[in-house]
């Protein structure tokens, strides 16, 4: 047998084993439940991946609700796409901007409370498949909402509703309550080398 | 002054300083260039965030090319959305499935080479704003393509073309060449607790 043919054969054997192992694992996964998903970390992709989840649901014809806790998080590119699904997607922009834009703690507090009320209303809508709480973590971080109340509210949702919460510095209480947590870890960022935010990438 | 009012005032001062600091930093960011973006790591969100970037471009009316190095990576949800933009998005599914599905190294090798040829052709298209090389890292990891050739091909693209490469285990050579690298780090995954893949979330 040539070296190349030997390599091919060993590859086939290894992959057959891997396939069998995977099938065995997958067979044990039988639970269906609404997940509490958290995207946190200092890297990029937290809101973008959540937006991707939203789009995936819309592609399946599933209804989605979105609360934006800060105005700045999403811009025209996302909105233009979401607006193609007026029957399936509802967006509520509740925050007025990042907290260093408003510089007004009382206004931020009121906006956060109104956003959480809207989120609870959305979570009570039995037709929704997924609710996205974009930049929830930022209002929790500034203690504009009480994390214990928020976690209790999330846990009180119906059993098959998926919720995604995004934002850096997720609180330990939220991570503890979540089913799926991904930390978008910054490895390398071009902003550090003088590259500015660009259309289609950052906004 | 009450405690609350004092807190508000200190908040306003702190945030005004933060806003000024941010404005100063942003003013130094003047370079526009096509970015080489890598989403890697063992966590979720690598392909989903890339899909989100694609959708953001489509929302802006910008053209996008997608090469899928493995068939399994995207499913009906994403496809249904992308298909709403037939004039802007081109998808080529080049791989036949994950390598443990085909179990055939020669077939995988041929598929990887054909996918890379298609990727190079796409990168030569001057009308595209972004090219997504989904699961490129998996074929590099199995050495189905030579990483030095691939990095050279990526670096030879035109200066304003954005490229996103996804997949776990990104090679150091690719990370070195990239402008923006995010490691989607697994913090918590429900698959480990017997929860199965669910519509709108995993597919």
PDB file of N, CA and C in Angstrom, chain A residues 4 7-8 11-12 16 18-19 22 29-33 44 48-49 55-56 60 62 76 78 80-81 84-85 99-101 103 105-106 129 142 144 175-176 178 180-183 185 187-188 191 194 196 198-199 201 203, chain B residues 4 7-8 11-12 18-19 22 29-33 44 48-49 52 55-56 59-60 62 76 78 81 84-85 99-101 103 105-106 129 142 144 175-176 178 180-183 185 187-188 191 194 196 198-199 201 203:
ATOM      1  N   UNK A   4       0.131   7.320   0.660  1.00  0.00           N
ATOM      2  CA  UNK A   4      -1.088   8.123   0.480  1.00  0.00           C
ATOM      3  C   UNK A   4      -2.327   7.247   0.718  1.00  0.00           C
ATOM      4  N   UNK A   7      -2.677   6.553   4.368  1.00  0.00           N
ATOM      5  CA  UNK A   7      -3.208   7.735   5.034  1.00  0.00           C
ATOM      6  C   UNK A   7      -4.721   7.795   4.847  1.00  0.00           C
ATOM      7  N   UNK A   8      -5.164   7.518   3.637  1.00  0.00           N
ATOM      8  CA  UNK A   8      -6.595   7.537   3.318  1.00  0.00           C
ATOM      9  C   UNK A   8      -7.345   6.506   4.157  1.00  0.00           C
ATOM     10  N   UNK A  11      -7.489   7.486   7.768  1.00  0.00           N
ATOM     11  CA  UNK A  11      -8.454   8.585   7.888  1.00  0.00           C
ATOM     12  C   UNK A  11      -9.885   8.049   7.929  1.00  0.00           C
ATOM     13  N   UNK A  12     -10.185   7.131   7.007  1.00  0.00           N
ATOM     14  CA  UNK A  12     -11.548   6.572   6.919  1.00  0.00           C
ATOM     15  C   UNK A  12     -11.918   5.860   8.225  1.00  0.00           C
ATOM     16  N   UNK A  16     -14.832   7.098  10.771  1.00  0.00           N
ATOM     17  CA  UNK A  16     -15.959   6.184  11.034  1.00  0.00           C
ATOM     18  C   UNK A  16     -16.169   6.072  12.540  1.00  0.00           C
ATOM     19  N   UNK A  18     -15.280   8.362  14.724  1.00  0.00           N
ATOM     20  CA  UNK A  18     -15.777   9.651  15.209  1.00  0.00           C
ATOM     21  C   UNK A  18     -17.270   9.791  14.937  1.00  0.00           C
ATOM     22  N   UNK A  19     -17.690   9.343  13.755  1.00  0.00           N
ATOM     23  CA  UNK A  19     -19.108   9.442  13.406  1.00  0.00           C
ATOM     24  C   UNK A  19     -19.957   8.619  14.384  1.00  0.00           C
ATOM     25  N   UNK A  22     -20.168  10.330  17.729  1.00  0.00           N
ATOM     26  CA  UNK A  22     -21.085  11.469  17.682  1.00  0.00           C
ATOM     27  C   UNK A  22     -22.546  11.021  17.716  1.00  0.00           C
ATOM     28  N   UNK A  29     -29.292  13.124  23.635  1.00  0.00           N
ATOM     29  CA  UNK A  29     -29.827  14.488  23.733  1.00  0.00           C
ATOM     30  C   UNK A  29     -31.284  14.482  23.298  1.00  0.00           C
ATOM     31  N   UNK A  30     -32.164  14.525  24.262  1.00  0.00           N
ATOM     32  CA  UNK A  30     -33.576  14.343  23.943  1.00  0.00           C
ATOM     33  C   UNK A  30     -34.438  15.490  24.464  1.00  0.00           C
ATOM     34  N   UNK A  31     -33.839  16.351  25.290  1.00  0.00           N
ATOM     35  CA  UNK A  31     -34.635  17.403  25.910  1.00  0.00           C
ATOM     36  C   UNK A  31     -34.804  18.581  24.953  1.00  0.00           C
ATOM     37  N   UNK A  32     -36.042  19.075  24.850  1.00  0.00           N
ATOM     38  CA  UNK A  32     -36.289  20.326  24.139  1.00  0.00           C
ATOM     39  C   UNK A  32     -36.761  21.336  25.165  1.00  0.00           C
ATOM     40  N   UNK A  33     -36.138  22.496  25.178  1.00  0.00           N
ATOM     41  CA  UNK A  33     -36.573  23.524  26.113  1.00  0.00           C
ATOM     42  C   UNK A  33     -36.145  24.894  25.605  1.00  0.00           C
ATOM     43  N   UNK A  44     -15.862  41.126  19.509  1.00  0.00           N
ATOM     44  CA  UNK A  44     -16.966  41.448  18.612  1.00  0.00           C
ATOM     45  C   UNK A  44     -17.869  40.224  18.453  1.00  0.00           C
ATOM     46  N   UNK A  48     -24.066  40.704  16.886  1.00  0.00           N
ATOM     47  CA  UNK A  48     -24.131  40.198  15.508  1.00  0.00           C
ATOM     48  C   UNK A  48     -24.591  38.743  15.493  1.00  0.00           C
ATOM     49  N   UNK A  49     -24.079  37.938  16.406  1.00  0.00           N
ATOM     50  CA  UNK A  49     -24.513  36.540  16.473  1.00  0.00           C
ATOM     51  C   UNK A  49     -25.975  36.446  16.920  1.00  0.00           C
ATOM     52  N   UNK A  55     -32.342  36.184  12.561  1.00  0.00           N
ATOM     53  CA  UNK A  55     -32.562  35.978  11.129  1.00  0.00           C
ATOM     54  C   UNK A  55     -32.854  34.505  10.819  1.00  0.00           C
ATOM     55  N   UNK A  56     -32.184  33.621  11.548  1.00  0.00           N
ATOM     56  CA  UNK A  56     -32.420  32.189  11.355  1.00  0.00           C
ATOM     57  C   UNK A  56     -33.872  31.847  11.691  1.00  0.00           C
ATOM     58  N   UNK A  60     -37.112  30.567   9.246  1.00  0.00           N
ATOM     59  CA  UNK A  60     -38.001  29.425   9.526  1.00  0.00           C
ATOM     60  C   UNK A  60     -39.465  29.861   9.634  1.00  0.00           C
ATOM     61  N   UNK A  62     -40.549  31.816  12.028  1.00  0.00           N
ATOM     62  CA  UNK A  62     -40.858  31.898  13.465  1.00  0.00           C
ATOM     63  C   UNK A  62     -40.838  33.351  13.921  1.00  0.00           C
ATOM     64  N   UNK A  76     -28.639  50.891  10.641  1.00  0.00           N
ATOM     65  CA  UNK A  76     -29.483  50.774   9.458  1.00  0.00           C
ATOM     66  C   UNK A  76     -29.403  49.420   8.748  1.00  0.00           C
ATOM     67  N   UNK A  78     -28.945  46.250   9.897  1.00  0.00           N
ATOM     68  CA  UNK A  78     -29.819  45.267  10.539  1.00  0.00           C
ATOM     69  C   UNK A  78     -31.291  45.645  10.368  1.00  0.00           C
ATOM     70  N   UNK A  80     -32.810  47.376   8.129  1.00  0.00           N
ATOM     71  CA  UNK A  80     -33.316  47.209   6.760  1.00  0.00           C
ATOM     72  C   UNK A  80     -33.701  45.755   6.506  1.00  0.00           C
ATOM     73  N   UNK A  81     -32.917  44.828   7.068  1.00  0.00           N
ATOM     74  CA  UNK A  81     -33.200  43.407   6.850  1.00  0.00           C
ATOM     75  C   UNK A  81     -34.418  42.977   7.667  1.00  0.00           C
ATOM     76  N   UNK A  84     -37.882  43.615   6.475  1.00  0.00           N
ATOM     77  CA  UNK A  84     -38.449  42.761   5.418  1.00  0.00           C
ATOM     78  C   UNK A  84     -39.407  41.720   5.984  1.00  0.00           C
ATOM     79  N   UNK A  85     -39.451  41.593   7.290  1.00  0.00           N
ATOM     80  CA  UNK A  85     -40.292  40.578   7.934  1.00  0.00           C
ATOM     81  C   UNK A  85     -41.268  41.250   8.909  1.00  0.00           C
ATOM     82  N   UNK A  99     -24.826  55.042  27.842  1.00  0.00           N
ATOM     83  CA  UNK A  99     -24.966  55.876  29.031  1.00  0.00           C
ATOM     84  C   UNK A  99     -23.995  57.061  29.040  1.00  0.00           C
ATOM     85  N   UNK A 100     -22.866  56.928  28.288  1.00  0.00           N
ATOM     86  CA  UNK A 100     -21.954  58.073  28.216  1.00  0.00           C
ATOM     87  C   UNK A 100     -22.451  59.103  27.191  1.00  0.00           C
ATOM     88  N   UNK A 101     -23.477  58.722  26.411  1.00  0.00           N
ATOM     89  CA  UNK A 101     -24.077  59.697  25.491  1.00  0.00           C
ATOM     90  C   UNK A 101     -25.113  60.552  26.226  1.00  0.00           C
ATOM     91  N   UNK A 103     -25.520  60.833  29.568  1.00  0.00           N
ATOM     92  CA  UNK A 103     -24.921  61.453  30.766  1.00  0.00           C
ATOM     93  C   UNK A 103     -25.974  61.818  31.812  1.00  0.00           C
ATOM     94  N   UNK A 105     -28.335  60.026  34.539  1.00  0.00           N
ATOM     95  CA  UNK A 105     -28.612  58.768  35.219  1.00  0.00           C
ATOM     96  C   UNK A 105     -30.108  58.535  35.396  1.00  0.00           C
ATOM     97  N   UNK A 106     -30.849  59.566  35.735  1.00  0.00           N
ATOM     98  CA  UNK A 106     -32.286  59.392  35.947  1.00  0.00           C
ATOM     99  C   UNK A 106     -32.996  59.008  34.644  1.00  0.00           C
ATOM    100  N   UNK A 129     -41.197  32.941  19.378  1.00  0.00           N
ATOM    101  CA  UNK A 129     -40.286  31.802  19.506  1.00  0.00           C
ATOM    102  C   UNK A 129     -39.012  32.222  20.237  1.00  0.00           C
ATOM    103  N   UNK A 142     -24.741  48.735  35.164  1.00  0.00           N
ATOM    104  CA  UNK A 142     -24.872  50.029  35.842  1.00  0.00           C
ATOM    105  C   UNK A 142     -25.918  49.977  36.964  1.00  0.00           C
ATOM    106  N   UNK A 144     -29.008  49.676  36.723  1.00  0.00           N
ATOM    107  CA  UNK A 144     -30.255  50.370  36.383  1.00  0.00           C
ATOM    108  C   UNK A 144     -31.439  49.422  36.592  1.00  0.00           C
ATOM    109  N   UNK A 175     -25.213  34.570  34.318  1.00  0.00           N
ATOM    110  CA  UNK A 175     -24.473  33.431  33.773  1.00  0.00           C
ATOM    111  C   UNK A 175     -24.909  32.147  34.481  1.00  0.00           C
ATOM    112  N   UNK A 176     -25.077  32.241  35.780  1.00  0.00           N
ATOM    113  CA  UNK A 176     -25.508  31.092  36.580  1.00  0.00           C
ATOM    114  C   UNK A 176     -26.872  30.585  36.107  1.00  0.00           C
ATOM    115  N   UNK A 178     -28.192  30.977  33.120  1.00  0.00           N
ATOM    116  CA  UNK A 178     -28.258  30.712  31.675  1.00  0.00           C
ATOM    117  C   UNK A 178     -28.002  29.246  31.341  1.00  0.00           C
ATOM    118  N   UNK A 180     -26.851  28.539  28.015  1.00  0.00           N
ATOM    119  CA  UNK A 180     -25.806  28.594  26.989  1.00  0.00           C
ATOM    120  C   UNK A 180     -25.125  29.950  27.102  1.00  0.00           C
ATOM    121  N   UNK A 181     -23.844  29.928  27.376  1.00  0.00           N
ATOM    122  CA  UNK A 181     -23.096  31.181  27.531  1.00  0.00           C
ATOM    123  C   UNK A 181     -21.862  31.136  26.650  1.00  0.00           C
ATOM    124  N   UNK A 182     -21.715  32.150  25.825  1.00  0.00           N
ATOM    125  CA  UNK A 182     -20.511  32.266  25.010  1.00  0.00           C
ATOM    126  C   UNK A 182     -19.836  33.590  25.329  1.00  0.00           C
ATOM    127  N   UNK A 183     -18.539  33.516  25.539  1.00  0.00           N
ATOM    128  CA  UNK A 183     -17.750  34.719  25.768  1.00  0.00           C
ATOM    129  C   UNK A 183     -17.011  35.034  24.475  1.00  0.00           C
ATOM    130  N   UNK A 185     -14.338  36.480  22.917  1.00  0.00           N
ATOM    131  CA  UNK A 185     -13.065  36.910  23.469  1.00  0.00           C
ATOM    132  C   UNK A 185     -12.265  37.648  22.402  1.00  0.00           C
ATOM    133  N   UNK A 187      -9.295  38.657  20.491  1.00  0.00           N
ATOM    134  CA  UNK A 187      -7.935  38.176  20.251  1.00  0.00           C
ATOM    135  C   UNK A 187      -7.131  39.273  19.574  1.00  0.00           C
ATOM    136  N   UNK A 188      -7.772  39.957  18.628  1.00  0.00           N
ATOM    137  CA  UNK A 188      -7.092  40.972  17.824  1.00  0.00           C
ATOM    138  C   UNK A 188      -8.154  41.906  17.304  1.00  0.00           C
ATOM    139  N   UNK A 191      -9.281  48.204  15.375  1.00  0.00           N
ATOM    140  CA  UNK A 191      -9.520  49.527  15.926  1.00  0.00           C
ATOM    141  C   UNK A 191      -8.252  50.020  16.625  1.00  0.00           C
ATOM    142  N   UNK A 194      -5.733  51.919  14.315  1.00  0.00           N
ATOM    143  CA  UNK A 194      -6.138  53.129  13.601  1.00  0.00           C
ATOM    144  C   UNK A 194      -7.192  52.902  12.527  1.00  0.00           C
ATOM    145  N   UNK A 196     -10.876  52.593  11.204  1.00  0.00           N
ATOM    146  CA  UNK A 196     -12.150  53.096  11.704  1.00  0.00           C
ATOM    147  C   UNK A 196     -13.302  52.125  11.453  1.00  0.00           C
ATOM    148  N   UNK A 198     -16.412  50.521   9.863  1.00  0.00           N
ATOM    149  CA  UNK A 198     -16.753  50.519   8.447  1.00  0.00           C
ATOM    150  C   UNK A 198     -18.124  49.899   8.201  1.00  0.00           C
ATOM    151  N   UNK A 199     -18.768  50.410   7.153  1.00  0.00           N
ATOM    152  CA  UNK A 199     -20.104  49.974   6.765  1.00  0.00           C
ATOM    153  C   UNK A 199     -20.128  48.478   6.437  1.00  0.00           C
ATOM    154  N   UNK A 201     -19.500  46.149   8.370  1.00  0.00           N
ATOM    155  CA  UNK A 201     -18.709  45.407   9.365  1.00  0.00           C
ATOM    156  C   UNK A 201     -19.133  45.835  10.765  1.00  0.00           C
ATOM    157  N   UNK A 203     -21.256  48.561  11.289  1.00  0.00           N
ATOM    158  CA  UNK A 203     -22.605  49.147  11.285  1.00  0.00           C
ATOM    159  C   UNK A 203     -23.316  48.868   9.989  1.00  0.00           C
TER     160      UNK A 203
ATOM    161  N   UNK B   4     -29.043  60.556  46.345  1.00  0.00           N
ATOM    162  CA  UNK B   4     -29.442  60.198  44.976  1.00  0.00           C
ATOM    163  C   UNK B   4     -28.989  61.274  43.984  1.00  0.00           C
ATOM    164  N   UNK B   7     -25.319  61.079  43.531  1.00  0.00           N
ATOM    165  CA  UNK B   7     -24.991  59.956  42.652  1.00  0.00           C
ATOM    166  C   UNK B   7     -25.198  60.361  41.193  1.00  0.00           C
ATOM    167  N   UNK B   8     -26.313  61.043  40.948  1.00  0.00           N
ATOM    168  CA  UNK B   8     -26.627  61.486  39.588  1.00  0.00           C
ATOM    169  C   UNK B   8     -25.558  62.433  39.064  1.00  0.00           C
ATOM    170  N   UNK B  11     -22.356  60.634  38.352  1.00  0.00           N
ATOM    171  CA  UNK B  11     -22.541  59.848  37.135  1.00  0.00           C
ATOM    172  C   UNK B  11     -22.368  60.736  35.899  1.00  0.00           C
ATOM    173  N   UNK B  12     -23.022  61.902  35.911  1.00  0.00           N
ATOM    174  CA  UNK B  12     -22.966  62.816  34.754  1.00  0.00           C
ATOM    175  C   UNK B  12     -21.520  63.246  34.479  1.00  0.00           C
ATOM    176  N   UNK B  18     -15.987  60.175  30.042  1.00  0.00           N
ATOM    177  CA  UNK B  18     -15.883  58.983  29.197  1.00  0.00           C
ATOM    178  C   UNK B  18     -16.191  59.326  27.739  1.00  0.00           C
ATOM    179  N   UNK B  19     -17.211  60.162  27.542  1.00  0.00           N
ATOM    180  CA  UNK B  19     -17.585  60.537  26.183  1.00  0.00           C
ATOM    181  C   UNK B  19     -16.438  61.297  25.497  1.00  0.00           C
ATOM    182  N   UNK B  22     -13.702  58.892  24.570  1.00  0.00           N
ATOM    183  CA  UNK B  22     -14.064  58.089  23.388  1.00  0.00           C
ATOM    184  C   UNK B  22     -13.928  58.901  22.103  1.00  0.00           C
ATOM    185  N   UNK B  29      -8.885  57.232  14.523  1.00  0.00           N
ATOM    186  CA  UNK B  29      -9.162  56.088  13.649  1.00  0.00           C
ATOM    187  C   UNK B  29      -9.581  56.597  12.283  1.00  0.00           C
ATOM    188  N   UNK B  30      -8.692  56.556  11.345  1.00  0.00           N
ATOM    189  CA  UNK B  30      -8.967  57.187  10.048  1.00  0.00           C
ATOM    190  C   UNK B  30      -8.793  56.210   8.886  1.00  0.00           C
ATOM    191  N   UNK B  31      -8.222  55.044   9.157  1.00  0.00           N
ATOM    192  CA  UNK B  31      -7.921  54.115   8.063  1.00  0.00           C
ATOM    193  C   UNK B  31      -9.164  53.314   7.685  1.00  0.00           C
ATOM    194  N   UNK B  32      -9.425  53.200   6.381  1.00  0.00           N
ATOM    195  CA  UNK B  32     -10.454  52.286   5.878  1.00  0.00           C
ATOM    196  C   UNK B  32      -9.738  51.212   5.069  1.00  0.00           C
ATOM    197  N   UNK B  33     -10.029  49.966   5.369  1.00  0.00           N
ATOM    198  CA  UNK B  33      -9.408  48.886   4.598  1.00  0.00           C
ATOM    199  C   UNK B  33     -10.256  47.639   4.702  1.00  0.00           C
ATOM    200  N   UNK B  44     -20.223  28.660  20.592  1.00  0.00           N
ATOM    201  CA  UNK B  44     -21.183  28.879  19.524  1.00  0.00           C
ATOM    202  C   UNK B  44     -21.011  30.298  18.980  1.00  0.00           C
ATOM    203  N   UNK B  48     -22.759  31.928  13.026  1.00  0.00           N
ATOM    204  CA  UNK B  48     -23.949  32.774  13.216  1.00  0.00           C
ATOM    205  C   UNK B  48     -23.579  34.253  13.145  1.00  0.00           C
ATOM    206  N   UNK B  49     -22.464  34.627  13.769  1.00  0.00           N
ATOM    207  CA  UNK B  49     -22.033  36.029  13.707  1.00  0.00           C
ATOM    208  C   UNK B  49     -21.601  36.388  12.284  1.00  0.00           C
ATOM    209  N   UNK B  52     -24.622  37.002  10.448  1.00  0.00           N
ATOM    210  CA  UNK B  52     -25.107  38.326  10.841  1.00  0.00           C
ATOM    211  C   UNK B  52     -24.402  39.437  10.060  1.00  0.00           C
ATOM    212  N   UNK B  55     -25.814  39.467   6.598  1.00  0.00           N
ATOM    213  CA  UNK B  55     -27.142  40.083   6.568  1.00  0.00           C
ATOM    214  C   UNK B  55     -27.047  41.602   6.696  1.00  0.00           C
ATOM    215  N   UNK B  56     -26.090  42.076   7.506  1.00  0.00           N
ATOM    216  CA  UNK B  56     -25.905  43.518   7.667  1.00  0.00           C
ATOM    217  C   UNK B  56     -25.500  44.151   6.327  1.00  0.00           C
ATOM    218  N   UNK B  59     -28.430  44.241   4.052  1.00  0.00           N
ATOM    219  CA  UNK B  59     -29.304  45.336   4.481  1.00  0.00           C
ATOM    220  C   UNK B  59     -28.859  46.683   3.926  1.00  0.00           C
ATOM    221  N   UNK B  60     -27.555  46.820   3.730  1.00  0.00           N
ATOM    222  CA  UNK B  60     -27.003  48.050   3.142  1.00  0.00           C
ATOM    223  C   UNK B  60     -27.034  48.020   1.615  1.00  0.00           C
ATOM    224  N   UNK B  62     -25.258  45.874  -0.143  1.00  0.00           N
ATOM    225  CA  UNK B  62     -23.906  45.517  -0.578  1.00  0.00           C
ATOM    226  C   UNK B  62     -23.852  44.043  -0.979  1.00  0.00           C
ATOM    227  N   UNK B  76     -31.570  25.329   6.572  1.00  0.00           N
ATOM    228  CA  UNK B  76     -32.687  25.958   5.888  1.00  0.00           C
ATOM    229  C   UNK B  76     -33.003  27.377   6.368  1.00  0.00           C
ATOM    230  N   UNK B  78     -31.040  29.890   7.522  1.00  0.00           N
ATOM    231  CA  UNK B  78     -30.169  30.875   6.878  1.00  0.00           C
ATOM    232  C   UNK B  78     -30.463  30.964   5.387  1.00  0.00           C
ATOM    233  N   UNK B  81     -33.441  33.002   4.291  1.00  0.00           N
ATOM    234  CA  UNK B  81     -33.267  34.457   4.399  1.00  0.00           C
ATOM    235  C   UNK B  81     -32.387  34.972   3.258  1.00  0.00           C
ATOM    236  N   UNK B  84     -33.748  35.611  -0.117  1.00  0.00           N
ATOM    237  CA  UNK B  84     -34.537  36.821  -0.366  1.00  0.00           C
ATOM    238  C   UNK B  84     -33.730  37.907  -1.068  1.00  0.00           C
ATOM    239  N   UNK B  85     -32.431  37.694  -1.183  1.00  0.00           N
ATOM    240  CA  UNK B  85     -31.558  38.706  -1.798  1.00  0.00           C
ATOM    241  C   UNK B  85     -30.816  38.109  -2.995  1.00  0.00           C
ATOM    242  N   UNK B  99     -16.112  16.029   7.697  1.00  0.00           N
ATOM    243  CA  UNK B  99     -15.199  14.985   7.245  1.00  0.00           C
ATOM    244  C   UNK B  99     -15.499  13.619   7.892  1.00  0.00           C
ATOM    245  N   UNK B 100     -16.165  13.642   9.060  1.00  0.00           N
ATOM    246  CA  UNK B 100     -16.552  12.360   9.664  1.00  0.00           C
ATOM    247  C   UNK B 100     -17.807  11.805   9.007  1.00  0.00           C
ATOM    248  N   UNK B 101     -18.454  12.635   8.170  1.00  0.00           N
ATOM    249  CA  UNK B 101     -19.609  12.133   7.435  1.00  0.00           C
ATOM    250  C   UNK B 101     -19.152  11.431   6.150  1.00  0.00           C
ATOM    251  N   UNK B 103     -16.029  10.408   5.407  1.00  0.00           N
ATOM    252  CA  UNK B 103     -15.045   9.362   5.728  1.00  0.00           C
ATOM    253  C   UNK B 103     -14.149   9.035   4.542  1.00  0.00           C
ATOM    254  N   UNK B 105     -11.060  10.637   2.479  1.00  0.00           N
ATOM    255  CA  UNK B 105     -10.082  11.720   2.467  1.00  0.00           C
ATOM    256  C   UNK B 105      -9.871  12.287   1.068  1.00  0.00           C
ATOM    257  N   UNK B 106      -9.823  11.420   0.066  1.00  0.00           N
ATOM    258  CA  UNK B 106      -9.590  11.921  -1.299  1.00  0.00           C
ATOM    259  C   UNK B 106     -10.751  12.801  -1.765  1.00  0.00           C
ATOM    260  N   UNK B 129     -18.522  43.119  -1.668  1.00  0.00           N
ATOM    261  CA  UNK B 129     -18.076  43.904  -0.516  1.00  0.00           C
ATOM    262  C   UNK B 129     -17.457  42.982   0.537  1.00  0.00           C
ATOM    263  N   UNK B 142      -7.343  19.972   8.733  1.00  0.00           N
ATOM    264  CA  UNK B 142      -7.047  18.635   8.222  1.00  0.00           C
ATOM    265  C   UNK B 142      -5.965  18.668   7.140  1.00  0.00           C
ATOM    266  N   UNK B 144      -6.152  19.868   4.276  1.00  0.00           N
ATOM    267  CA  UNK B 144      -6.684  19.650   2.930  1.00  0.00           C
ATOM    268  C   UNK B 144      -6.247  20.782   2.008  1.00  0.00           C
ATOM    269  N   UNK B 175      -4.334  33.465  11.999  1.00  0.00           N
ATOM    270  CA  UNK B 175      -4.533  34.469  13.058  1.00  0.00           C
ATOM    271  C   UNK B 175      -3.519  35.598  12.907  1.00  0.00           C
ATOM    272  N   UNK B 176      -2.295  35.220  12.604  1.00  0.00           N
ATOM    273  CA  UNK B 176      -1.224  36.202  12.417  1.00  0.00           C
ATOM    274  C   UNK B 176      -1.573  37.163  11.277  1.00  0.00           C
ATOM    275  N   UNK B 178      -4.564  37.910  10.150  1.00  0.00           N
ATOM    276  CA  UNK B 178      -5.881  38.545  10.281  1.00  0.00           C
ATOM    277  C   UNK B 178      -5.804  39.923  10.925  1.00  0.00           C
ATOM    278  N   UNK B 180      -8.790  41.108  12.517  1.00  0.00           N
ATOM    279  CA  UNK B 180      -9.779  41.047  13.593  1.00  0.00           C
ATOM    280  C   UNK B 180     -10.034  39.572  13.905  1.00  0.00           C
ATOM    281  N   UNK B 181      -9.749  39.174  15.116  1.00  0.00           N
ATOM    282  CA  UNK B 181      -9.918  37.773  15.501  1.00  0.00           C
ATOM    283  C   UNK B 181     -10.736  37.702  16.779  1.00  0.00           C
ATOM    284  N   UNK B 182     -11.814  36.946  16.736  1.00  0.00           N
ATOM    285  CA  UNK B 182     -12.608  36.723  17.937  1.00  0.00           C
ATOM    286  C   UNK B 182     -12.640  35.229  18.218  1.00  0.00           C
ATOM    287  N   UNK B 183     -12.400  34.883  19.460  1.00  0.00           N
ATOM    288  CA  UNK B 183     -12.492  33.494  19.894  1.00  0.00           C
ATOM    289  C   UNK B 183     -13.814  33.328  20.634  1.00  0.00           C
ATOM    290  N   UNK B 185     -15.667  31.676  22.970  1.00  0.00           N
ATOM    291  CA  UNK B 185     -15.238  30.786  24.041  1.00  0.00           C
ATOM    292  C   UNK B 185     -16.452  30.165  24.718  1.00  0.00           C
ATOM    293  N   UNK B 187     -18.515  28.918  27.484  1.00  0.00           N
ATOM    294  CA  UNK B 187     -18.591  29.068  28.936  1.00  0.00           C
ATOM    295  C   UNK B 187     -19.537  28.001  29.488  1.00  0.00           C
ATOM    296  N   UNK B 188     -20.633  27.780  28.757  1.00  0.00           N
ATOM    297  CA  UNK B 188     -21.673  26.861  29.219  1.00  0.00           C
ATOM    298  C   UNK B 188     -22.444  26.406  27.994  1.00  0.00           C
ATOM    299  N   UNK B 191     -25.988  21.381  25.457  1.00  0.00           N
ATOM    300  CA  UNK B 191     -25.829  20.068  24.841  1.00  0.00           C
ATOM    301  C   UNK B 191     -25.272  19.079  25.875  1.00  0.00           C
ATOM    302  N   UNK B 194     -27.989  17.264  28.039  1.00  0.00           N
ATOM    303  CA  UNK B 194     -29.010  16.443  27.404  1.00  0.00           C
ATOM    304  C   UNK B 194     -30.009  17.202  26.550  1.00  0.00           C
ATOM    305  N   UNK B 196     -31.274  18.794  23.196  1.00  0.00           N
ATOM    306  CA  UNK B 196     -30.928  18.547  21.796  1.00  0.00           C
ATOM    307  C   UNK B 196     -30.926  19.823  20.953  1.00  0.00           C
ATOM    308  N   UNK B 198     -32.046  22.540  18.496  1.00  0.00           N
ATOM    309  CA  UNK B 198     -33.409  22.997  18.292  1.00  0.00           C
ATOM    310  C   UNK B 198     -33.508  24.011  17.151  1.00  0.00           C
ATOM    311  N   UNK B 199     -34.665  23.985  16.506  1.00  0.00           N
ATOM    312  CA  UNK B 199     -34.935  24.850  15.361  1.00  0.00           C
ATOM    313  C   UNK B 199     -34.833  26.319  15.746  1.00  0.00           C
ATOM    314  N   UNK B 201     -32.347  27.855  16.775  1.00  0.00           N
ATOM    315  CA  UNK B 201     -31.176  28.068  17.635  1.00  0.00           C
ATOM    316  C   UNK B 201     -29.954  27.419  16.997  1.00  0.00           C
ATOM    317  N   UNK B 203     -30.236  25.327  14.226  1.00  0.00           N
ATOM    318  CA  UNK B 203     -30.410  25.155  12.761  1.00  0.00           C
ATOM    319  C   UNK B 203     -31.603  25.932  12.268  1.00  0.00           C
TER     320      UNK B 203
END
